Coordinates of C-alpha atoms and ligand atoms in Angstrom, one line a residue:
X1 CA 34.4 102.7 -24.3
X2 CA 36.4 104.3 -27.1
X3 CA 39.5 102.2 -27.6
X4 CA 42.7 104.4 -26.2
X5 CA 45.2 106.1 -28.6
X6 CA 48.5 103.3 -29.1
X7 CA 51.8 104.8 -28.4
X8 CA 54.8 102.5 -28.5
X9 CA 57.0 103.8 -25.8
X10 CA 60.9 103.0 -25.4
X11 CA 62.9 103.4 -22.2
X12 CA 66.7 104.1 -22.8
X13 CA 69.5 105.0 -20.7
X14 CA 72.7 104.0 -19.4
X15 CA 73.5 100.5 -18.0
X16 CA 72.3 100.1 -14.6
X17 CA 70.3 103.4 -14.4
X18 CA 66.9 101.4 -13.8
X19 CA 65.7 100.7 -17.0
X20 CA 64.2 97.5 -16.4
X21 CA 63.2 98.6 -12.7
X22 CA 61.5 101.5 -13.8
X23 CA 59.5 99.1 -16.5
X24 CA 58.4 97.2 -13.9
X25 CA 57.5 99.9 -11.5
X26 CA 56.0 101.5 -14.4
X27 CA 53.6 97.7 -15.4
X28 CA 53.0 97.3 -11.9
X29 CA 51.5 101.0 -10.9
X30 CA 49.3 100.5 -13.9
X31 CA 48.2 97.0 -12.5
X32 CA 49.6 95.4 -15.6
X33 CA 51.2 92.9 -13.6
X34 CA 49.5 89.6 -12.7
X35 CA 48.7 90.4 -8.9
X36 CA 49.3 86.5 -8.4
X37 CA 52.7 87.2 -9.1
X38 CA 52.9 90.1 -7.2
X39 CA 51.4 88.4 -4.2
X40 CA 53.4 85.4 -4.8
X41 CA 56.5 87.6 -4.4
X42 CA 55.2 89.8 -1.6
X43 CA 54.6 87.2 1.1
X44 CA 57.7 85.4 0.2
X45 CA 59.7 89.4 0.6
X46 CA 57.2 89.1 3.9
X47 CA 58.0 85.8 4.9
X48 CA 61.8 86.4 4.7
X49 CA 61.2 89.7 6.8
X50 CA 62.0 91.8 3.2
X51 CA 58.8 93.5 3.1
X52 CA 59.8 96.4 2.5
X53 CA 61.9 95.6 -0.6
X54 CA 58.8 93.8 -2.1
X55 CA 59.2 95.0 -5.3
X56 CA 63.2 93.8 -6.0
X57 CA 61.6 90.8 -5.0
X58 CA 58.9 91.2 -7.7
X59 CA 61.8 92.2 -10.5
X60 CA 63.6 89.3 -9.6
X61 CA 60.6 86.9 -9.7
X62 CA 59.8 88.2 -13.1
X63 CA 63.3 88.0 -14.3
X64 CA 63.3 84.1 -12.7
X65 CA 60.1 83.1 -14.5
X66 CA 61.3 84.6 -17.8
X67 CA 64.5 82.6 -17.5
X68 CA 62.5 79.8 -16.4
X69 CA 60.5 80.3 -20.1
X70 CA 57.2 81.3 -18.6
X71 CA 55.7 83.6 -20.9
X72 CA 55.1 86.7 -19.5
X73 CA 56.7 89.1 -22.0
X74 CA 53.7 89.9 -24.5
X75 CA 51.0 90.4 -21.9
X76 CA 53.1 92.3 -19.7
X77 CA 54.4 95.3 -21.6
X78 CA 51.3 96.9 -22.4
X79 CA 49.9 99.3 -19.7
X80 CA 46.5 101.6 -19.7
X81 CA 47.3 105.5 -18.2
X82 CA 44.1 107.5 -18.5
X83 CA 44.5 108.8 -21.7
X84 CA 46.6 106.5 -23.6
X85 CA 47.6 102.7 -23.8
X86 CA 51.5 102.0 -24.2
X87 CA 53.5 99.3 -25.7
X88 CA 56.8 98.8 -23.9
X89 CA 59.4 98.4 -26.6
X90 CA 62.0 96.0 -25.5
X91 CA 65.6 97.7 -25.4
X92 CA 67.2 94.8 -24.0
X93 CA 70.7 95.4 -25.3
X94 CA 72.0 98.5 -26.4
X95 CA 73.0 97.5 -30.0
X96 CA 69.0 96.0 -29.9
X97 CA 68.0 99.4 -29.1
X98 CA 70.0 100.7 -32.0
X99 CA 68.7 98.4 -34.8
X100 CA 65.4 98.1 -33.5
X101 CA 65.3 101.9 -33.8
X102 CA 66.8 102.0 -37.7
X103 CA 64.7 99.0 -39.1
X104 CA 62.0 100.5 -37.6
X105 CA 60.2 97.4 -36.5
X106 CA 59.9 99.2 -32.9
X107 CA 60.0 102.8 -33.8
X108 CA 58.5 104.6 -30.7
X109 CA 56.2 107.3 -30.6
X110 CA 58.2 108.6 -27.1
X111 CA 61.1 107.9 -25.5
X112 CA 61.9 107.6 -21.2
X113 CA 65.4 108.5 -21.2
X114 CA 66.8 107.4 -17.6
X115 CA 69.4 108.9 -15.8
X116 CA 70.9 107.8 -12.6
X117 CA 70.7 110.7 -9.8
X118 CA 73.9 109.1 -8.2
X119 CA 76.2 109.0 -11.6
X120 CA 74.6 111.2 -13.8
X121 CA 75.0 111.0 -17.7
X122 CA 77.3 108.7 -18.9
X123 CA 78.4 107.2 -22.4
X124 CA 75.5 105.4 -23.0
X125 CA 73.0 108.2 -21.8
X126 CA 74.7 110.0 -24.4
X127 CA 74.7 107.8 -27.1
X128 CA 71.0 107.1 -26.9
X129 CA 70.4 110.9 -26.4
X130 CA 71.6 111.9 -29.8
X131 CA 70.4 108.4 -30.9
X132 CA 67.1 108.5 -30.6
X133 CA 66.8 112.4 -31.4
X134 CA 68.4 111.7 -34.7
X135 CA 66.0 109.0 -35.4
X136 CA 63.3 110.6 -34.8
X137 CA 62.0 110.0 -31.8
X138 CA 59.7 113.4 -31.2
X139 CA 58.9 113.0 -27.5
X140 CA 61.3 112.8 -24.9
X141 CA 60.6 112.9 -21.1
X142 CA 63.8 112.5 -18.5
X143 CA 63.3 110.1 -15.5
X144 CA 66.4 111.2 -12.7
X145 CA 66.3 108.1 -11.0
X146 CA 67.6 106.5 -7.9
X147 CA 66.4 109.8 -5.7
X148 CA 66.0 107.7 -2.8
X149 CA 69.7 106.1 -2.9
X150 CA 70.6 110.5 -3.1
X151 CA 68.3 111.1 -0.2
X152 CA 66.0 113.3 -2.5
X153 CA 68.8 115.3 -2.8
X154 CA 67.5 118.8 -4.9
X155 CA 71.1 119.8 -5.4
X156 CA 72.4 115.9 -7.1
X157 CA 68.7 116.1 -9.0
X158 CA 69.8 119.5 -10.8
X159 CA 73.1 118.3 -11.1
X160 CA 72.1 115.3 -13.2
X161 CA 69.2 117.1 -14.9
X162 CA 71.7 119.7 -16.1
X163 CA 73.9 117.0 -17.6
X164 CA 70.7 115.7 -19.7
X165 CA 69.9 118.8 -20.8
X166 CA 73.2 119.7 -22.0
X167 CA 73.2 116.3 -23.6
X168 CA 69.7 117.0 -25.6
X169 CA 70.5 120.5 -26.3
X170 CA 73.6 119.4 -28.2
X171 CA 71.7 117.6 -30.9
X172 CA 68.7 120.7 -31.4
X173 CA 65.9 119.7 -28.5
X174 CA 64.1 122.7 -27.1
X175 CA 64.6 121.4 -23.4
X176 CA 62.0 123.8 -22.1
X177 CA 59.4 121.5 -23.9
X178 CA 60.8 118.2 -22.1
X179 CA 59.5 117.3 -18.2
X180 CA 62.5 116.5 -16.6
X181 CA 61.2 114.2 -13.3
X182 CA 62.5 113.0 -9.8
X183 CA 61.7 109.3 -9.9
X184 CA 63.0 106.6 -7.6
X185 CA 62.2 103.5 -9.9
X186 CA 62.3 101.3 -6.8
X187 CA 60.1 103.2 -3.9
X188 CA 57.8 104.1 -6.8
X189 CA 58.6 108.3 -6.0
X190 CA 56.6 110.5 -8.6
X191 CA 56.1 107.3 -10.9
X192 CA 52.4 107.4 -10.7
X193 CA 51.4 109.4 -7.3
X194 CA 53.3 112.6 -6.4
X195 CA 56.5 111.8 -3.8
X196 CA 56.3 114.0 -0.3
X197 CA 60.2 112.9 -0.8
X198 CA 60.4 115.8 -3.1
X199 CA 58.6 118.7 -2.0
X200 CA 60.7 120.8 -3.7
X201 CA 59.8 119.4 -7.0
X202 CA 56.0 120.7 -8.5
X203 CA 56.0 119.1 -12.0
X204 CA 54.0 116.6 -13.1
X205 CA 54.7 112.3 -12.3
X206 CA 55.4 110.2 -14.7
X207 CA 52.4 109.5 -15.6
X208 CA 51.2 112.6 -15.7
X209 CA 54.3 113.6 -18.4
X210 CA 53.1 110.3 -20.5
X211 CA 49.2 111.5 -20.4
X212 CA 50.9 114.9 -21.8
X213 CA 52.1 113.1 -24.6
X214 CA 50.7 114.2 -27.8
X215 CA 49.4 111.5 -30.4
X216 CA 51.9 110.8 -33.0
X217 CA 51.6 112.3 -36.7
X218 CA 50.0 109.4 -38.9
X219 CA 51.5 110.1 -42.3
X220 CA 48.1 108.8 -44.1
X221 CA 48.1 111.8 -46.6
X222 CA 52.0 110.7 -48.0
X223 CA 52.1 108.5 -50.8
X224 CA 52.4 104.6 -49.3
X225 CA 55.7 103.2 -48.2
X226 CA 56.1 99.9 -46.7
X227 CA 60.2 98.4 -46.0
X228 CA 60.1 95.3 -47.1
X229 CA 61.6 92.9 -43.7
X230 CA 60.6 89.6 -45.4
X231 CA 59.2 87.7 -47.3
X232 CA 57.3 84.3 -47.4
X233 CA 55.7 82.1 -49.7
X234 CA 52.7 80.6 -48.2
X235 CA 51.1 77.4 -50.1
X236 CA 47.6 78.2 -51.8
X237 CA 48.3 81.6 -51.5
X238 CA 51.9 83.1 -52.9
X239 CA 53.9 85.6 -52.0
X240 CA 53.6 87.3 -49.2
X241 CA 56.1 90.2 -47.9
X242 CA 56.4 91.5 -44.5
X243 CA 56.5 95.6 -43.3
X244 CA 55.4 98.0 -41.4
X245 CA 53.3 100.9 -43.2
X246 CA 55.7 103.8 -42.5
X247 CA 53.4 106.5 -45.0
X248 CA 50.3 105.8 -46.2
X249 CA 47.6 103.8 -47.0
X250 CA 47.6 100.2 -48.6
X251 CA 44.5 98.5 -50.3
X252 CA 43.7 95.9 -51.9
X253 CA 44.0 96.2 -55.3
X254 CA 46.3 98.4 -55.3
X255 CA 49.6 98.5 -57.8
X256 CA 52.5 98.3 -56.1
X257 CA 56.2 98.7 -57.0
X258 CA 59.0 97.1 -54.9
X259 CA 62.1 99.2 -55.6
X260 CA 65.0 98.7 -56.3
X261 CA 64.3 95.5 -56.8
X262 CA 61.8 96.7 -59.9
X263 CA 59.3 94.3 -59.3
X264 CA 55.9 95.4 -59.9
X265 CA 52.4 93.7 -58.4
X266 CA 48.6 93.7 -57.1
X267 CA 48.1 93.8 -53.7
X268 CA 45.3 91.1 -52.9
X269 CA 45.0 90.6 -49.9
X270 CA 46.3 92.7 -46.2
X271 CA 46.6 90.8 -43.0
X272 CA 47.8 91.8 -39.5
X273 CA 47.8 89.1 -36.4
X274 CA 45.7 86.6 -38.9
X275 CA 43.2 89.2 -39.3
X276 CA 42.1 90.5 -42.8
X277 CA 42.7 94.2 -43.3
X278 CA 40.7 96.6 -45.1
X279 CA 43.4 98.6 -45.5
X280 CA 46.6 99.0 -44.0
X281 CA 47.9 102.7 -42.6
X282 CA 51.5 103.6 -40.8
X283 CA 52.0 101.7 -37.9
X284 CA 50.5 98.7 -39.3
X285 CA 52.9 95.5 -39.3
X286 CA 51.4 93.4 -42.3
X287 CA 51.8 91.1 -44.2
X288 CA 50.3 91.6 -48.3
X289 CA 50.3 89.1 -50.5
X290 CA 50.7 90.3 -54.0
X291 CA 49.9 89.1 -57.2
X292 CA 52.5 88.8 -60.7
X293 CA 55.7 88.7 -57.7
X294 CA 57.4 85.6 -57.1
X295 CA 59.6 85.1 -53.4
X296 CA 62.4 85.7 -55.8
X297 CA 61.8 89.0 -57.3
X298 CA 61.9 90.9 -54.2
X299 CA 64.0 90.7 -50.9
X300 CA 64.3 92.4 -47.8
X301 CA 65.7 96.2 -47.7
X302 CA 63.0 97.1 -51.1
X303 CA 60.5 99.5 -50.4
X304 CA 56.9 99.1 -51.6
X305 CA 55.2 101.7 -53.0
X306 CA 52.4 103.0 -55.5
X307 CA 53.9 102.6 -59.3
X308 CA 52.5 106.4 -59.9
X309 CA 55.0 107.8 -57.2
X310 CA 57.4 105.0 -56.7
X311 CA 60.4 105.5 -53.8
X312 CA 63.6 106.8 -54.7
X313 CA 66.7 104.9 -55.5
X314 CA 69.5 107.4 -54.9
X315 CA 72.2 107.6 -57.0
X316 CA 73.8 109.9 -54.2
X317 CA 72.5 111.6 -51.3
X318 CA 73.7 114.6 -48.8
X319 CA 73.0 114.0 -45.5
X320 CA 73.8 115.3 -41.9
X321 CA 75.2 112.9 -39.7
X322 CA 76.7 113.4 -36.1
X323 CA 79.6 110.9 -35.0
X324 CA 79.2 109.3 -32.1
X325 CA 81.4 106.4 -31.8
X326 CA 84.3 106.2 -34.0
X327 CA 87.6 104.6 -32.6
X328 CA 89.7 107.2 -35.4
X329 CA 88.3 110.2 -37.7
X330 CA 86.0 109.9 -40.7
X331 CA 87.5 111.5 -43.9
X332 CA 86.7 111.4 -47.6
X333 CA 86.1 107.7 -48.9
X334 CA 85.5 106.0 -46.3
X335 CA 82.9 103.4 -46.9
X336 CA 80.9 102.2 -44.2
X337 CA 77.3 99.9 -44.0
X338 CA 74.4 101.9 -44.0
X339 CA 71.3 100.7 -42.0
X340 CA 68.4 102.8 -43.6
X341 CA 64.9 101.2 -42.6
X342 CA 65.3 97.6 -43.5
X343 CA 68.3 97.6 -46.3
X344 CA 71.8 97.7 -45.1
X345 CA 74.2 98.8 -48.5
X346 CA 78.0 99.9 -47.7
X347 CA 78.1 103.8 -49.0
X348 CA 81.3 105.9 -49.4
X349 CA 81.5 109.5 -48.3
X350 CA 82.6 111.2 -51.3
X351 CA 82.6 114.9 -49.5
X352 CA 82.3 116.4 -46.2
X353 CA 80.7 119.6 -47.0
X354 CA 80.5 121.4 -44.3
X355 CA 81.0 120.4 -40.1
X356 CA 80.9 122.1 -36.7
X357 CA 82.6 120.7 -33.1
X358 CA 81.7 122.0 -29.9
X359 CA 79.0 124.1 -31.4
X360 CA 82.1 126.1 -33.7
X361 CA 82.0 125.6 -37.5
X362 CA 85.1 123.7 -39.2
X363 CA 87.6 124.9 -41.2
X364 CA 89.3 121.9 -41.9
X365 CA 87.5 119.3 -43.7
X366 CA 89.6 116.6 -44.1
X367 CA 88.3 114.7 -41.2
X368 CA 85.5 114.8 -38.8
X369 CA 85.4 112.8 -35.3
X370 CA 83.1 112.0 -32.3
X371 CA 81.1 114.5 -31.2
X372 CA 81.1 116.7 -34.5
X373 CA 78.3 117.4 -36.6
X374 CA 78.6 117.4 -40.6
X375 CA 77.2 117.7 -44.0
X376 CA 78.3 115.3 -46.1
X377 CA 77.6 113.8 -49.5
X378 CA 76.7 109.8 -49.7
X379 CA 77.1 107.8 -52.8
X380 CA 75.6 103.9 -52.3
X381 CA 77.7 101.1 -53.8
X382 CA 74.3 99.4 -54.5
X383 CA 71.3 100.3 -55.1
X384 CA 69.2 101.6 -52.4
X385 CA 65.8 103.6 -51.3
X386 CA 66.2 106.6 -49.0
X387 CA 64.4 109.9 -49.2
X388 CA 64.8 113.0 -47.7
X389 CA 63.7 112.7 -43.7
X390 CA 61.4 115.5 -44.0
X391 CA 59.4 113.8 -46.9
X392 CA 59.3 110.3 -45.6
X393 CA 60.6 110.2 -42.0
X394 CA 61.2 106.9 -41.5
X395 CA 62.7 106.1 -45.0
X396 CA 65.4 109.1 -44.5
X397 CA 67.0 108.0 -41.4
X398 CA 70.0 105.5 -41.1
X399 CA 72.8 104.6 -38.5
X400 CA 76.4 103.8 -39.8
X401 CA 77.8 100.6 -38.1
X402 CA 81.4 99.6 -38.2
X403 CA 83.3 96.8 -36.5
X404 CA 80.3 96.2 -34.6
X405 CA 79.5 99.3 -33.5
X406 CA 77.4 102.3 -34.4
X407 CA 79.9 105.0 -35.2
X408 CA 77.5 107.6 -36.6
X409 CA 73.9 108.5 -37.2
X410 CA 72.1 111.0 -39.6
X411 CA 69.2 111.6 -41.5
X412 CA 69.0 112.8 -45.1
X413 CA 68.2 115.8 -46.8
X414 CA 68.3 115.5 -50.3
X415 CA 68.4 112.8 -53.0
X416 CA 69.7 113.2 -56.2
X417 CA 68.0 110.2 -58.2
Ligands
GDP501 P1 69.2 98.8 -16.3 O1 70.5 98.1 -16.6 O2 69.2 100.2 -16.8 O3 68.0 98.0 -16.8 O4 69.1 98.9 -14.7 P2 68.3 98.0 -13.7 O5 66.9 98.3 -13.7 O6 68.7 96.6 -13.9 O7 68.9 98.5 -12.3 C1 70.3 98.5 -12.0 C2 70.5 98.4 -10.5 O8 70.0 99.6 -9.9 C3 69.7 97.3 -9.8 O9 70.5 96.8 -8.8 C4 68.5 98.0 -9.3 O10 67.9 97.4 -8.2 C5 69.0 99.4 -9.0 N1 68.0 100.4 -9.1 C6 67.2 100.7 -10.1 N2 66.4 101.7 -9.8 C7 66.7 102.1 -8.6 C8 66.1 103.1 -7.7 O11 65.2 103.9 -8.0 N3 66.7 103.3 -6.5 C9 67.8 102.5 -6.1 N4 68.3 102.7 -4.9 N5 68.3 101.5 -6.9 C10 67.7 101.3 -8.1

């Protein structure tokens, strides 16, 4: 059998709106969970006349035996649907889900956005919304969970959906392209077989949506980029960074530029899991060692690249950003940490070009604040690679953090070098 197309698939929402339950109901309708386990849990649920609440039981077994350190992490977070084969990217935290997302180390392919049927959206739904839109995350599908706690309610299902889709229209999604689905996490309702809960509902489960998924754009054809996140020196054999191929193709051989660190070398070998490569393409976590580059010369936050078409260290940049979470306003000169792929420099805002709230353009510049939109130019106070988004994706998107908090995200548009 063909191997399955990989997607790495993250599921977001609010606190308590069934994250983790729907990952588990999601691993255990794809028999990715140990049945052992499962059994284990069942008959004790059974046992303590709980039958019907097997699968809390489950969750909290899982949770237990994690706690207890029994590895069951790895294993258990990939899962077969017909078509495709799924990575589960751990958002434990929200402020993991954040950095995760800007390094890059986890960047998913499609996102479950979860939504509670009996609250609706709420800060954090929000947050990720425009999050993970801004980032780039190209595939969305909505899980309204908790039906059965609304007694398959039609009326609370539209009302939360509505709220979602306000949400993902806000930040430029086409919400007629995004399956918005009637899920109860725990009774397992439209997760993988169609719920006679809903019979006022006729669009697909969620596995269905996921199997609708279309296979994410391999940049193969863009010159190579590769974030640097570390870098080792390993006895008999040298120096040897760690990235994840966001564009291209690495080989051995090849001549490769770390900027801005300046540091030029010969790639010589490619390995991923302790396997030799043949070449590396995007997606690929490797590690490279590379010949003529000592541990020294290069640290994480460069960018590898081909010395013909090196990245870009901007002198300045324009960018749009949206504001999600600042405690005050943003005006001119303000000087913030920017987390672009793996590099994290302070940058100023030297001029808010242009802005719109609530949809309206501004005509006072002199501050923007949550919820607005705005153009503004960037100046690094050291230097740093990003390119425009719509050249290298993954090297043009950043999140602003501030007293340990995301307060803004954006992507940029132009570089001036
Ligand atoms: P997370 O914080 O988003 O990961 O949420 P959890 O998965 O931990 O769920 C939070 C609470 O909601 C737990 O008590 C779950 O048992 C409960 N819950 C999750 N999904 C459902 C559901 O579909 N129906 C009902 N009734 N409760 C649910």
């Amino acid at each position: 059998m063909a191997e399955k197309q990989h997607m790495n698939l993250v599921i977001i929402g609010h606190v308590d709106h069934g994250k983790s339950t729907l990952t588990g109901r999601i691993l255990l309708e794809a028999g990715a969970i140990d049945p052992h386990i499962i059994e284990k849990y069942k008959k004790e649920a059974e046992e303590k006349g709980k039958g019907s609440f097997y699968f809390a039981w489950v969750m909290d077994g899982l949770k237990e035996e994690r706690e207890r350190g029994v590895t069951i992490d790895v294993a258990h977070k990939k899962f077969y649907t017909d078509k495709y084969y799924f990575t589960v990217i751990d958002a434990p935290g929200h402020r993991d889900f954040v950095k995760n997302m800007i390094t890059g180390t986890s960047q998913a392919d499609a996102a479950i956005i979860t939504c509670s049927a009996i609250e609706g959206p709420q800060a954090q739904t929000k947050e990720h919304v425009f999050l993970a839109t801004t980032l780039g995350v190209k595939q969305i599908i909505v899980a309204i969970n908790k039906m059965d706690a609304v007694k398959y309610d039609q009326a609370k299902y539209n009302e939360a959906k509505e709220g979602v889709a306000k949400l993902l229209k806000m930040v430029g999604n086409k919400v007629e392209n995004i399956p918005f689905i009637p899920v109860s996490a725990y009774c397992g309702d439209n997760v993988k077989v169609k719920s006679e809960n809903t019979p006022w509902y006729s669009g697909p489960t969620l596995f269905q949506a996921l199997d609708n998924l279309s296979v994410p754009e391999k940049h193969t054809e863009k010159p190579l980029r590769v974030p640097v996140q570390d870098v080792y020196t390993i006895t008999g054999i040298g120096t040897v960074p760690v990235g994840r191929v966001e564009t291209g193709v690495m080989k051995p051989n090849m001549k490769v530029i770390f900027e801005p660190s300046h540091a030029t070398g010969v790639v010589k070998s490619i390995e991923e899991h302790h396997e030799q490569l043949p070449e590396a393409v995007p997606g690929d976590n490797v590690g490279f060692n590379v010949g003529g580059v000592a541990k020294n010369d290069i640290k994480r936050g460069d960018v590898a690249g081909p010395v013909d078409n090196p990245p870009t260290v901007a002198k300045s940049f324009t960018a749009q950003i949206i504001v999600l979470n600042h405690p005050s306003v943003i005006t001119v000169g303000y000087t913030p940490v920017f987390h672009v792929h793996t590099a994290q420099v302070a940058c100023q805002i030297t001029e808010i070009c242009s802005a719109n709230r609530a949809g309206k353009p501004l005509t006072d510049l002199s501050f923007i604040k949550n919820g607005d939109n705005a153009i503004v130019k960037v100046k690094p106070t050291k230097p740093l690679v990003i390119e425009p988004a719509k050249d290298f994706p993954p090297l043009g998107r950043f999140a602003i953090r501030d007293m340990g908090q995301t307060v803004a995200a954006g992507v940029c548009t132009e570089v001036e070098k």
